[in-house]
Every structure is written in structure tokens, then in C-alpha cells.
PDB file of C-alpha atoms in Angstrom:
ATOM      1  CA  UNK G  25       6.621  22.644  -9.334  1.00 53.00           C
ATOM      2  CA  UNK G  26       4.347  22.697  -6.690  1.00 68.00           C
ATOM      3  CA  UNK G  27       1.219  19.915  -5.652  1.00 85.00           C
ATOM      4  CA  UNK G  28      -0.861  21.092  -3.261  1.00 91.00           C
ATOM      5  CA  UNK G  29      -3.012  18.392  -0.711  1.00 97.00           C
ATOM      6  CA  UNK G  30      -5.750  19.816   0.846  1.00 97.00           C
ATOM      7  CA  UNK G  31      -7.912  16.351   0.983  1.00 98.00           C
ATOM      8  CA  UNK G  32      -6.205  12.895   1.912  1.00 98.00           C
ATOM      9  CA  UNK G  33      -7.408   9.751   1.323  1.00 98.00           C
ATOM     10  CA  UNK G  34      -6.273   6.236   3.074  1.00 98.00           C
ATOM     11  CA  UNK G  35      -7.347   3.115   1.681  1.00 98.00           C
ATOM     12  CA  UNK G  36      -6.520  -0.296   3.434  1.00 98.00           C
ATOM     13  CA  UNK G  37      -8.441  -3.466   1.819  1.00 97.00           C
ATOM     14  CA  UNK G  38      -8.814  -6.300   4.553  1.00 97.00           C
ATOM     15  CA  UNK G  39     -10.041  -9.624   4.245  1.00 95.00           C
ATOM     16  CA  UNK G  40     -10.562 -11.412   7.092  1.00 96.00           C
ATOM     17  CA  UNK G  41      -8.264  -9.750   9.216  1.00 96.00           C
ATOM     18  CA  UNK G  42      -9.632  -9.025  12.475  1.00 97.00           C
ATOM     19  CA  UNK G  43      -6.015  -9.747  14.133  1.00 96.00           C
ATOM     20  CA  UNK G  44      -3.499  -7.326  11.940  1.00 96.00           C
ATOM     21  CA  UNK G  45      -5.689  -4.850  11.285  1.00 98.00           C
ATOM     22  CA  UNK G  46      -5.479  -2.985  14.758  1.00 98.00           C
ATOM     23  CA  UNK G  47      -1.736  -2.772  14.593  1.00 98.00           C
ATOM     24  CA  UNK G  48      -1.933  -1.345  11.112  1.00 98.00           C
ATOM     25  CA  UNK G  49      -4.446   1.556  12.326  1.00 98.00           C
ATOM     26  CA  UNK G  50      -2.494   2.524  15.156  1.00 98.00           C
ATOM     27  CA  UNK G  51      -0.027   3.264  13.046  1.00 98.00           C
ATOM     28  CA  UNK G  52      -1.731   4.785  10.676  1.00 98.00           C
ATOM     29  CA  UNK G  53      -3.437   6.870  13.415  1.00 98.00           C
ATOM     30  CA  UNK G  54       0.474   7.685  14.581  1.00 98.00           C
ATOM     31  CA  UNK G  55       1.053   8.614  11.355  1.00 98.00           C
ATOM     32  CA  UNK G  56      -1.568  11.262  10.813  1.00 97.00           C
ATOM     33  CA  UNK G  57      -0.480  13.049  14.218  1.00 96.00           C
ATOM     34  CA  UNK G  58       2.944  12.905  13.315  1.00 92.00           C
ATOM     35  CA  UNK G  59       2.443  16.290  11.924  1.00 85.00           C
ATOM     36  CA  UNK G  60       4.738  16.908   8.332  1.00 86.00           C
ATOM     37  CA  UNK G  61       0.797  17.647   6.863  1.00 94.00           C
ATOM     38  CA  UNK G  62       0.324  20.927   5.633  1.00 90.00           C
ATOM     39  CA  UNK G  63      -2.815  22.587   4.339  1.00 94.00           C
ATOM     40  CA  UNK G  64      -4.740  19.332   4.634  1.00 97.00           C
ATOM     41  CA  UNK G  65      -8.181  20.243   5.211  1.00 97.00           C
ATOM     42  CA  UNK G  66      -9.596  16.549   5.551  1.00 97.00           C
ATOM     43  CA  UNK G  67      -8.510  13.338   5.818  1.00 98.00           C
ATOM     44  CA  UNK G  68     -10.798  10.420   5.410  1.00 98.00           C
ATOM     45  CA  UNK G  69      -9.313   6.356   6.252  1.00 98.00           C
ATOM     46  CA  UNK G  70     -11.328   4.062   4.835  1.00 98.00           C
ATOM     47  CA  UNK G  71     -11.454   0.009   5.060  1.00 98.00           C
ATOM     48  CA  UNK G  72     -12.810  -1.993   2.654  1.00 98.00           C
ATOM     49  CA  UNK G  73     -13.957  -5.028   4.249  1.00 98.00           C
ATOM     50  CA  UNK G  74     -14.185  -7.589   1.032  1.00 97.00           C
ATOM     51  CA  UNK G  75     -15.974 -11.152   1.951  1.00 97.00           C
ATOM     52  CA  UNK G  76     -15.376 -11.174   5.370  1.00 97.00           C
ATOM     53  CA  UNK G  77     -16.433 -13.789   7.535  1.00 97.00           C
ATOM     54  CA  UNK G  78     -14.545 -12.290  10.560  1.00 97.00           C
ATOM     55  CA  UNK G  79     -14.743  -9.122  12.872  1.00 98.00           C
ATOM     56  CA  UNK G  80     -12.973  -7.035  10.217  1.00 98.00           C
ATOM     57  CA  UNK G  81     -15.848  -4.334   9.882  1.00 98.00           C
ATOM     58  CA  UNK G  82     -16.311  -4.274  13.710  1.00 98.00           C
ATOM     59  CA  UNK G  83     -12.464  -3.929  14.189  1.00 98.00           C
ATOM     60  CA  UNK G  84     -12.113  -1.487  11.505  1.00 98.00           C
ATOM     61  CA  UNK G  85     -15.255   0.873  12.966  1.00 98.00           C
ATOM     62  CA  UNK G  86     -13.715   0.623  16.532  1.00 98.00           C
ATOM     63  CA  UNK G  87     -10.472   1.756  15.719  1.00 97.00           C
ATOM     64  CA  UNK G  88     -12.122   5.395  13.854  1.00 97.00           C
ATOM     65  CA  UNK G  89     -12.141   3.740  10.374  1.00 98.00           C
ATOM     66  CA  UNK G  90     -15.121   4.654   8.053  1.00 98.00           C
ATOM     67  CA  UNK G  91     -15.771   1.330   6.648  1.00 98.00           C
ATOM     68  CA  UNK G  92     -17.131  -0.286   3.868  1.00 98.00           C
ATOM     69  CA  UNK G  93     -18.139  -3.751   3.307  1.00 98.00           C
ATOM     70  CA  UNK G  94     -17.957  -5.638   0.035  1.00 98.00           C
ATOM     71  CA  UNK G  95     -17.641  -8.962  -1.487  1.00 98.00           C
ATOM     72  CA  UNK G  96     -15.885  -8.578  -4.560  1.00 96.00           C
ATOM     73  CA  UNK G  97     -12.974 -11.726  -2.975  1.00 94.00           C
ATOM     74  CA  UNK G  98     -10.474  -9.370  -4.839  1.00 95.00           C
ATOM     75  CA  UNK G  99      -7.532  -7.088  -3.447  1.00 94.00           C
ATOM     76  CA  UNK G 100      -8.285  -4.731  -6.608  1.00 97.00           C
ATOM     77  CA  UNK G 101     -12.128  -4.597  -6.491  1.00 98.00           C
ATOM     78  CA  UNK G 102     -11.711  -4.224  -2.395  1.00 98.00           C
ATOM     79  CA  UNK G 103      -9.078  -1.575  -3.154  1.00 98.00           C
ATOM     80  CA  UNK G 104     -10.974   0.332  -5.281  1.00 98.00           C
ATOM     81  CA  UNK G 105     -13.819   0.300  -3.657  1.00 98.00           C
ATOM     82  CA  UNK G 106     -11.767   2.057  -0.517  1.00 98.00           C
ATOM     83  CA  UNK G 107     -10.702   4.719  -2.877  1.00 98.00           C
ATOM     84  CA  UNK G 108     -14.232   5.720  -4.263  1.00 98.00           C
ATOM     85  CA  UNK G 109     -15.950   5.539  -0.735  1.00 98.00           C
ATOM     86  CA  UNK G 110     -13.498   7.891   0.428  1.00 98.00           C
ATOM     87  CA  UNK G 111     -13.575  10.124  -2.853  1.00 98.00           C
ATOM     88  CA  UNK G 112     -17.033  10.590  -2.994  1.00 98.00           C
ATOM     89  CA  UNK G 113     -15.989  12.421   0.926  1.00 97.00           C
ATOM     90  CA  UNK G 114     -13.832  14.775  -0.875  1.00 97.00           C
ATOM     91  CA  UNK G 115     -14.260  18.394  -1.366  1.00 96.00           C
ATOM     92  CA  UNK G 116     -11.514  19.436  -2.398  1.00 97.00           C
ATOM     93  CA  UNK G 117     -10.904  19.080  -6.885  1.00 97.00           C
ATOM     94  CA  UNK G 118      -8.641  15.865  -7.763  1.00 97.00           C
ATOM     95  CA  UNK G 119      -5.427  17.608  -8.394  1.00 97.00           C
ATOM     96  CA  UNK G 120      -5.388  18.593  -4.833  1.00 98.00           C
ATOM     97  CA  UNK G 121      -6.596  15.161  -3.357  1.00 98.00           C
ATOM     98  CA  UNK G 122      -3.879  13.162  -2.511  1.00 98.00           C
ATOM     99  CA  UNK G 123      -4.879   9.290  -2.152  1.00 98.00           C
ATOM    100  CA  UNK G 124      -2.483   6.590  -0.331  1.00 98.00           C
ATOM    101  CA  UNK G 125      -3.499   2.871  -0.148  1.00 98.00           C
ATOM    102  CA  UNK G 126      -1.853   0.236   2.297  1.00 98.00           C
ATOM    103  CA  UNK G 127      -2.788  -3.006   3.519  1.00 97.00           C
ATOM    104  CA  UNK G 128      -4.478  -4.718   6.671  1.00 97.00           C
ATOM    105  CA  UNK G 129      -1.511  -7.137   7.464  1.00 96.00           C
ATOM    106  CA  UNK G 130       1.106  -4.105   7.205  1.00 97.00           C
ATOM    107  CA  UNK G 131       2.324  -0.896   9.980  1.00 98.00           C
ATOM    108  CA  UNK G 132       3.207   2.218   8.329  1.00 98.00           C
ATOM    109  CA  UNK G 133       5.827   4.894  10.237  1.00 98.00           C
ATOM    110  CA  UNK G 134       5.036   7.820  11.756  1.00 97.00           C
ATOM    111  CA  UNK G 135       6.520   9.691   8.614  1.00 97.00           C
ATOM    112  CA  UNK G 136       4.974   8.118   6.208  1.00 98.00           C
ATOM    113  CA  UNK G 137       2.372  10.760   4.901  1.00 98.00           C
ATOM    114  CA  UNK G 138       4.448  13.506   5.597  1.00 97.00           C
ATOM    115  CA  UNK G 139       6.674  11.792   3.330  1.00 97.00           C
ATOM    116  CA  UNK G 140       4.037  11.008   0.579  1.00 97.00           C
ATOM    117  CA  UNK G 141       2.710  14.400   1.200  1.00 97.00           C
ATOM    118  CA  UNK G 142       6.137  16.355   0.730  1.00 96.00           C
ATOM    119  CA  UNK G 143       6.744  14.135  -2.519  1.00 97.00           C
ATOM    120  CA  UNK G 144       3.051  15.298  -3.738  1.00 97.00           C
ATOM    121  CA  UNK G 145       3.539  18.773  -2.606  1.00 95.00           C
ATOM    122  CA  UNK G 146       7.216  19.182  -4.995  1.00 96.00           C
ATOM    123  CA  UNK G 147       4.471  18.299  -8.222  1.00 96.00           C
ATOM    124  CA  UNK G 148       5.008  13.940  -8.021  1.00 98.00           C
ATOM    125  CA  UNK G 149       1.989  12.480  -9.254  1.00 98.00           C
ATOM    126  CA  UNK G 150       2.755   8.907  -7.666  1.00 98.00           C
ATOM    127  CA  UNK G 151       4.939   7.799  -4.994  1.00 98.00           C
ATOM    128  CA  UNK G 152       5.974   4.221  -5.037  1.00 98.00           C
ATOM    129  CA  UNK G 153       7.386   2.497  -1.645  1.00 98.00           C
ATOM    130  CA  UNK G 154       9.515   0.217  -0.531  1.00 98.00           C
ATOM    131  CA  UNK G 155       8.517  -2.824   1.957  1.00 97.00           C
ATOM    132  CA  UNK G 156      10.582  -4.812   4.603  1.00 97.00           C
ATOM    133  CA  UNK G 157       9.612  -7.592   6.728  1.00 96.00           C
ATOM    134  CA  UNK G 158       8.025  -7.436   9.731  1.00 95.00           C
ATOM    135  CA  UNK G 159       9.255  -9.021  12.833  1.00 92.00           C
ATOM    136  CA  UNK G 160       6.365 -10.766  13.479  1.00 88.00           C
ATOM    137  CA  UNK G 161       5.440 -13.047  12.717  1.00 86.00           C
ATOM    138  CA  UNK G 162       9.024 -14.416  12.898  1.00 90.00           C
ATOM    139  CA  UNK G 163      10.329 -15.710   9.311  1.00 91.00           C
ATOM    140  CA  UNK G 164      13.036 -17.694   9.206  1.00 91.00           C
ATOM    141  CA  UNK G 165      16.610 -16.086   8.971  1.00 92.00           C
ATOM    142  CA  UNK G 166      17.536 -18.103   5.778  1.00 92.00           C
ATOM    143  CA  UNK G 167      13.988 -17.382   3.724  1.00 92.00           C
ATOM    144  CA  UNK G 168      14.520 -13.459   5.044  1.00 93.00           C
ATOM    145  CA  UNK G 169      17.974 -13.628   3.475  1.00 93.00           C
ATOM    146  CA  UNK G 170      16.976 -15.245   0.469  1.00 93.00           C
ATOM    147  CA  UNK G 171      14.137 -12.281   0.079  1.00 94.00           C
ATOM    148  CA  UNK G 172      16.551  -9.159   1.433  1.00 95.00           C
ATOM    149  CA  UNK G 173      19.190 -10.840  -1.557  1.00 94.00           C
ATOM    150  CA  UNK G 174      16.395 -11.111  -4.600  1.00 92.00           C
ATOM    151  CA  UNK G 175      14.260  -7.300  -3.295  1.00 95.00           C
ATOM    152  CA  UNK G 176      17.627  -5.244  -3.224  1.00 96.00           C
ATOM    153  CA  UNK G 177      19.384  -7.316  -6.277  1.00 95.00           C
ATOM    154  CA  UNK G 178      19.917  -3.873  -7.907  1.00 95.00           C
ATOM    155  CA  UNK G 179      20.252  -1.557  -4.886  1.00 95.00           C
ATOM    156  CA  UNK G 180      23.961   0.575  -5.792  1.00 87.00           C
ATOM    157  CA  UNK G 181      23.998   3.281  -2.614  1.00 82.00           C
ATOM    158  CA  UNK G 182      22.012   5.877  -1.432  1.00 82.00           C
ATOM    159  CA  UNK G 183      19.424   7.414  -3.528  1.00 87.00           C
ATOM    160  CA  UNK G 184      18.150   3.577  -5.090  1.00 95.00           C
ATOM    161  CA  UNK G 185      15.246   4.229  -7.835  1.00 95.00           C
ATOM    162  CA  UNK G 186      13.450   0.692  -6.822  1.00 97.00           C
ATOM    163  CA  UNK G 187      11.929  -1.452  -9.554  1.00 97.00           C
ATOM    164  CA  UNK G 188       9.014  -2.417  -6.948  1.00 97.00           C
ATOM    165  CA  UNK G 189       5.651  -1.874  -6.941  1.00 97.00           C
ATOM    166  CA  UNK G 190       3.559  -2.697  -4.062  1.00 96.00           C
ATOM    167  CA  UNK G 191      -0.193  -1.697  -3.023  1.00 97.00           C
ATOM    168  CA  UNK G 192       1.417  -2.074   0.531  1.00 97.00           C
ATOM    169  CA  UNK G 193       3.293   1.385   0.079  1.00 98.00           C
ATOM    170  CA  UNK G 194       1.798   3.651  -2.912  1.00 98.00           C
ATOM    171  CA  UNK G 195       0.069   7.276  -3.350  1.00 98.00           C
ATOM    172  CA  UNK G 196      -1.098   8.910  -6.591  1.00 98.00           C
ATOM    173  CA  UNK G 197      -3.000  11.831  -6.885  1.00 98.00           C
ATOM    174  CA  UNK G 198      -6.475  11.859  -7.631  1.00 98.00           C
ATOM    175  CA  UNK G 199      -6.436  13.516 -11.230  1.00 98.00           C
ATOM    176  CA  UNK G 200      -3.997  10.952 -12.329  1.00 98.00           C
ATOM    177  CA  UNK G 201      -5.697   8.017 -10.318  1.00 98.00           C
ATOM    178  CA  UNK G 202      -8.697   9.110 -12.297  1.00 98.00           C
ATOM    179  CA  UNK G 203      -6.743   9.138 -15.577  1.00 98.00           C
ATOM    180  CA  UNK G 204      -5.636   5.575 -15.602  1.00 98.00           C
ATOM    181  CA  UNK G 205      -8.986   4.458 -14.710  1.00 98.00           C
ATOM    182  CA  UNK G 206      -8.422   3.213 -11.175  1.00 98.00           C
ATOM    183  CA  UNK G 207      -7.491   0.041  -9.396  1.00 98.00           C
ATOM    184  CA  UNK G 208      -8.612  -3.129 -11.758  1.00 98.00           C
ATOM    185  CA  UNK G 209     -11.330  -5.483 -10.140  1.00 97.00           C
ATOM    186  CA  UNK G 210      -8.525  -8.608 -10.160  1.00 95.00           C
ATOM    187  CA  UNK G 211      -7.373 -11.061  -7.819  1.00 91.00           C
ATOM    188  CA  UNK G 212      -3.566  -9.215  -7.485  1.00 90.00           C
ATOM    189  CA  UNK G 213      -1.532  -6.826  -9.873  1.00 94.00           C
ATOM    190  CA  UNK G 214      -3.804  -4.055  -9.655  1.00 97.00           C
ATOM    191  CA  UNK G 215      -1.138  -1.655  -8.096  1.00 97.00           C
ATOM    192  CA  UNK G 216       1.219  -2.650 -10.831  1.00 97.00           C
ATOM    193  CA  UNK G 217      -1.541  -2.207 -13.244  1.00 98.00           C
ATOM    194  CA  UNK G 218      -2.496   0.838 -12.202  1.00 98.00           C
ATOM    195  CA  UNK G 219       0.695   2.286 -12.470  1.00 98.00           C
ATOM    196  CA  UNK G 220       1.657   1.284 -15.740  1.00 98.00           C
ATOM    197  CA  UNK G 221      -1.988   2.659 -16.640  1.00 98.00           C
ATOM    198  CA  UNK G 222      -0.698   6.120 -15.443  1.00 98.00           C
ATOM    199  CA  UNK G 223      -0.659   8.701 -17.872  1.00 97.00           C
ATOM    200  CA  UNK G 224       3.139   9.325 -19.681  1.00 97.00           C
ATOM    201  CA  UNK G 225       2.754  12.606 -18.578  1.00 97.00           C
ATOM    202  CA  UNK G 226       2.873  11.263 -15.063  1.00 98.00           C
ATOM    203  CA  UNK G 227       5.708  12.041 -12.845  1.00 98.00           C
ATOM    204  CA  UNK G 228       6.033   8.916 -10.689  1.00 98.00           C
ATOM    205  CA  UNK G 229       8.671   8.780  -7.890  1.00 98.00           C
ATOM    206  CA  UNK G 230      10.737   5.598  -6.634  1.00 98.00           C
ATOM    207  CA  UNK G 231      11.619   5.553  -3.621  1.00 97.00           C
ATOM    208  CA  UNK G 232      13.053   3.463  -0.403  1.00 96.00           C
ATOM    209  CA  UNK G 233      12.605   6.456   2.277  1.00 94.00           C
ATOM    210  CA  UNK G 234       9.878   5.061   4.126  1.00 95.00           C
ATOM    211  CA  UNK G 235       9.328   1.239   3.633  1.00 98.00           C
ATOM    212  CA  UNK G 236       6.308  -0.195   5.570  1.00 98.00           C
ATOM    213  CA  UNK G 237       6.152  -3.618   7.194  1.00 98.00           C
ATOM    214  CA  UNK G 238       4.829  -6.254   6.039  1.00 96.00           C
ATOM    215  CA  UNK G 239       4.035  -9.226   7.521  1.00 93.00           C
ATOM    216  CA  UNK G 240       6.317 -12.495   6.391  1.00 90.00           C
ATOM    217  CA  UNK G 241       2.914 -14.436   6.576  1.00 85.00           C
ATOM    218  CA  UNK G 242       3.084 -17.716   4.085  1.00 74.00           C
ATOM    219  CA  UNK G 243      -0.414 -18.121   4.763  1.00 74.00           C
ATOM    220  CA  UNK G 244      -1.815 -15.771   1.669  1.00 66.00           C
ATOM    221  CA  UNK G 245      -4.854 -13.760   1.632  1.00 69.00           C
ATOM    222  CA  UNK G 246      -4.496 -13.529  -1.822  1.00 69.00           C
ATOM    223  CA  UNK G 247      -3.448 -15.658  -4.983  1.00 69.00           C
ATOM    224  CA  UNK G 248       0.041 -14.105  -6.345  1.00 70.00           C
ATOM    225  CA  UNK G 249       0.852 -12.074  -3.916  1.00 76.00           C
ATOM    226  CA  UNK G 250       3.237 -11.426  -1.237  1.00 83.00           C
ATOM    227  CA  UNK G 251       2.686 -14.578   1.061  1.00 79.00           C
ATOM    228  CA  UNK G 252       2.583 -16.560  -2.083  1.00 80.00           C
ATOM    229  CA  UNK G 253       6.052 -15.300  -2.965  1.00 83.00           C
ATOM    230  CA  UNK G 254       7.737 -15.825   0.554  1.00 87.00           C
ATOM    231  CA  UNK G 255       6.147 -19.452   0.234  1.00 84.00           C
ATOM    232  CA  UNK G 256       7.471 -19.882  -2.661  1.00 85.00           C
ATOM    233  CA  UNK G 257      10.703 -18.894  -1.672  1.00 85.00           C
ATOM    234  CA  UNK G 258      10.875 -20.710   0.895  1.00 81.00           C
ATOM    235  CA  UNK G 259      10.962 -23.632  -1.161  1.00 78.00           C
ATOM    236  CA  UNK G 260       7.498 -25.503  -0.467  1.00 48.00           C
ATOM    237  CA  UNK G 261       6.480 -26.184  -3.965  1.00 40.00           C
ATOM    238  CA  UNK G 262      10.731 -27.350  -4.519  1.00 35.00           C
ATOM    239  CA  UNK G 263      11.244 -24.425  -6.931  1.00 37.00           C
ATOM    240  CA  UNK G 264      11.545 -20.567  -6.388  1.00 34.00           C
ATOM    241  CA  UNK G 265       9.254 -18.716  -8.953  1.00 34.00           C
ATOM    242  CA  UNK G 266       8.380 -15.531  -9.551  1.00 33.00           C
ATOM    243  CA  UNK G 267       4.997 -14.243  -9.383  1.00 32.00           C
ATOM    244  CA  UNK G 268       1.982 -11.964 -10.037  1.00 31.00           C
ATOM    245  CA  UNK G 269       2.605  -7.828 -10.645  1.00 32.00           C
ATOM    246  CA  UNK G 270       0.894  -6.962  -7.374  1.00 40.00           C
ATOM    247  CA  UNK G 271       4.177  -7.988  -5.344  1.00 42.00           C
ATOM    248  CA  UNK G 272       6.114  -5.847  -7.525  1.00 38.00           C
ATOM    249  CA  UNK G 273       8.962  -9.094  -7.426  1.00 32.00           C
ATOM    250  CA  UNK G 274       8.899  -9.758 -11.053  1.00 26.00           C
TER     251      UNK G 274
END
């Protein structure tokens, strides 16, 4: 089965974050001349700067981002709104529009669209990634262990069909993007939302062959998501607890 891409779309919602998002379109920008991206015709990287009261527009603009500015104060609203901006650039029909959506705080490796783009191109309709902690900022060897123990609970070899779903590491096509009606305007879950809004007919691929990083941050952008969870593991509220969909750690 094949899945052409002729148009590819990058979506990164930021809120206030001025500091991380440079790294994260460097290596985006790596990414895209990596090569591994046949037949693309156009590619358009979009930020969606939601309620900033930082230099996350400016940021975004210097570093060759088209960039939008919202104030929805909501990853899913802010993600959306990435998506459509860059849609509306399209030419090419949704089934060969390929759309991939990371986030501000996160560096992606050089394979990564080639990656996305081979799964599209073999007739996936989504692609859900892996994560791994970043380096920096440093997070302690204990909480890292605790994390690495509860995100690979079920890993059995090579070949591991994740349970994860993060907004940090996903691509859908167009057509079925369109189908399930988009990113939800909420707070956090809207990746897992999305995907569970997929079409049946969907194909939807798992898999941990090219995790981004993500920073160990326990300072949260958002309620429920991944800061939130490394907080919580960490032990400061004196229990571990499990948290919203958008982590994909439920």
C-alpha cells in the first residue's frame, strides 16, 4: 500500500518559550535537510505562539518559522491552530499532506521525518512516537529511573508496539486528521483524543524508532502534562499519580 507526501506540515505550539524553542528548530531545521524526503513538494513549519508574554513570536520568526499568534492558554487550541495555519498553505489534496506536530521544549533527530515520511509513504495513516529525556535540564538519576521503569513497563525486545501517546512525537495524515475532527481546544489530552477520534479504518503505527527529547522540566507549561507527571513522580505532592491523556502515561 502506498501513501504518497507531496506537502508536509510541522506544527510546534509554544507558550512562553523564548529559551527552548531555538534548540527545537535547529533540529527541526536538521531534520528537514537530512534528506529521507521524497516527492515533497512543500514543507511549511509553523509555531503557534498561544498567550505569550515572552519573545516566542520573535524567536520563532528568526529562526524561519511562519508564525502564528494566539491566546487560546491551551496546548490543543494552540496545536490546532498550527495545523490549520499551515493547511490553509497546502496545495497538495489531504491524502497526500502529511502533518507532524512536536513541541517547543523538545529536539527532534535528524531522521525523524524521513522516518514519519517512510511510515506514511508504506499507506500508515498515523505514526505515534516514543519520548526520552533530555539531558538538560539535568533530572535526577533516581526520578529518571523511576520514569525509564513506569514508560517501558511493557517493553519485551525489539519491535515494542508502545501504549504511548504523546503530541511531542506524532504524524497523521491530513484526510484522517480531518476525519476525527482535529486537535480538541483543551488544556492537555488532545493528542490522545485525537487519536482515539481516528477513524477505525485508520491504520495507526506504534513505534519507538525515533523518540524525541523532551525536556525533564517539573516546571509545567501545562496542567496534566508531562512536567506535571515527572513532578509528580518525583514525589512532591507525597504520592505518585497518574495523569491527563496528553502524556500518554496512563
Amino acid at each position: 500500500m502506498s501513501g504518497a507526501v507531496s506537502s508536509l506540515v510541522i506544527a510546534v505550539p509554544a507558550h512562553d518559550e523564548a529559551a527552548s524553542l531555538p534548540a527545537a528548530l535547529r533540529s527541526i531545521r536538521r531534520a528537514l535537510a537530512c534528506g529521507g524526503l521524497p516527492g515533497v513538494r512543500e514543507t511549511h513549519l509553523v509555531v503557534a505562539a498561544d498567550a505569550c508574554a515572552d519573545a516566542t513570536a520573535v524567536v520563532a520568526a528568526r529562526h524561519g518559522a511562519r508564525v502564528v499568534e494566539v491566546a487560546h492558554g491551551k496546548a490543543g487550541a494552540a496545536r490546532a491552530a498550527a495545523v490549520e495555519h499551515a493547511l490553509r498553505l497546502c496545495r497538495a489534496p489531504a491524502e497526500e499532506t502529511w502533518i507532524v506536530t512536536t513541541d517547543a521544549d523538545c529536539v527532534v533527530r535528524p531522521s525523524w521525518l524521513a522516518r514519519q515520511l517512510e511510515a506514511a509513504g508504506h499507506g500508515w495513516d498515523c505514526v505515534l512516537g516514543t519520548i526520552r529525556i533530555a539531558p538538560l535540564p539535568p533530572v535526577p538519576a533516581a526520578l529518571r529511573v523511576r520514569h525509564d521503569a513506569h514508560y517501558f513497563a511493557d517493553r519485551a525486545g525489539p519491535g515494542w508496539v508502545h501504549p504511548h501517546v504523546h503530541g511531542a512525537n506524532l504524524g497523521v495524515r491530513a484526510d484522517a486528521y480531518r476525519a476525527a475532527g482535529g486537535f480538541p481546544p483543551v488544556a492537555c489530552g488532545e493528542d490522545r483524543a485525537l487519536v482515539e477520534a481516528l477513524p477505525g479504518t485508520a491504520r495507526v503505527l506504534r513505534t519507538d524508532a525515533c523518540p524525541v527529547l523532551t525536556s525533564g522540566r517539573t516546571t509545567p507549561r501545562a496542567p496534566g502534562g508531562f512536567g506535571v507527571f515527572l513532578r509528580d513522580l518525583a514525589g512532591h505532592d507525597g504520592r505518585m499519580r497518574g495523569v491527563g491523556p496528553g502524556t500518554g502515561h496512563v
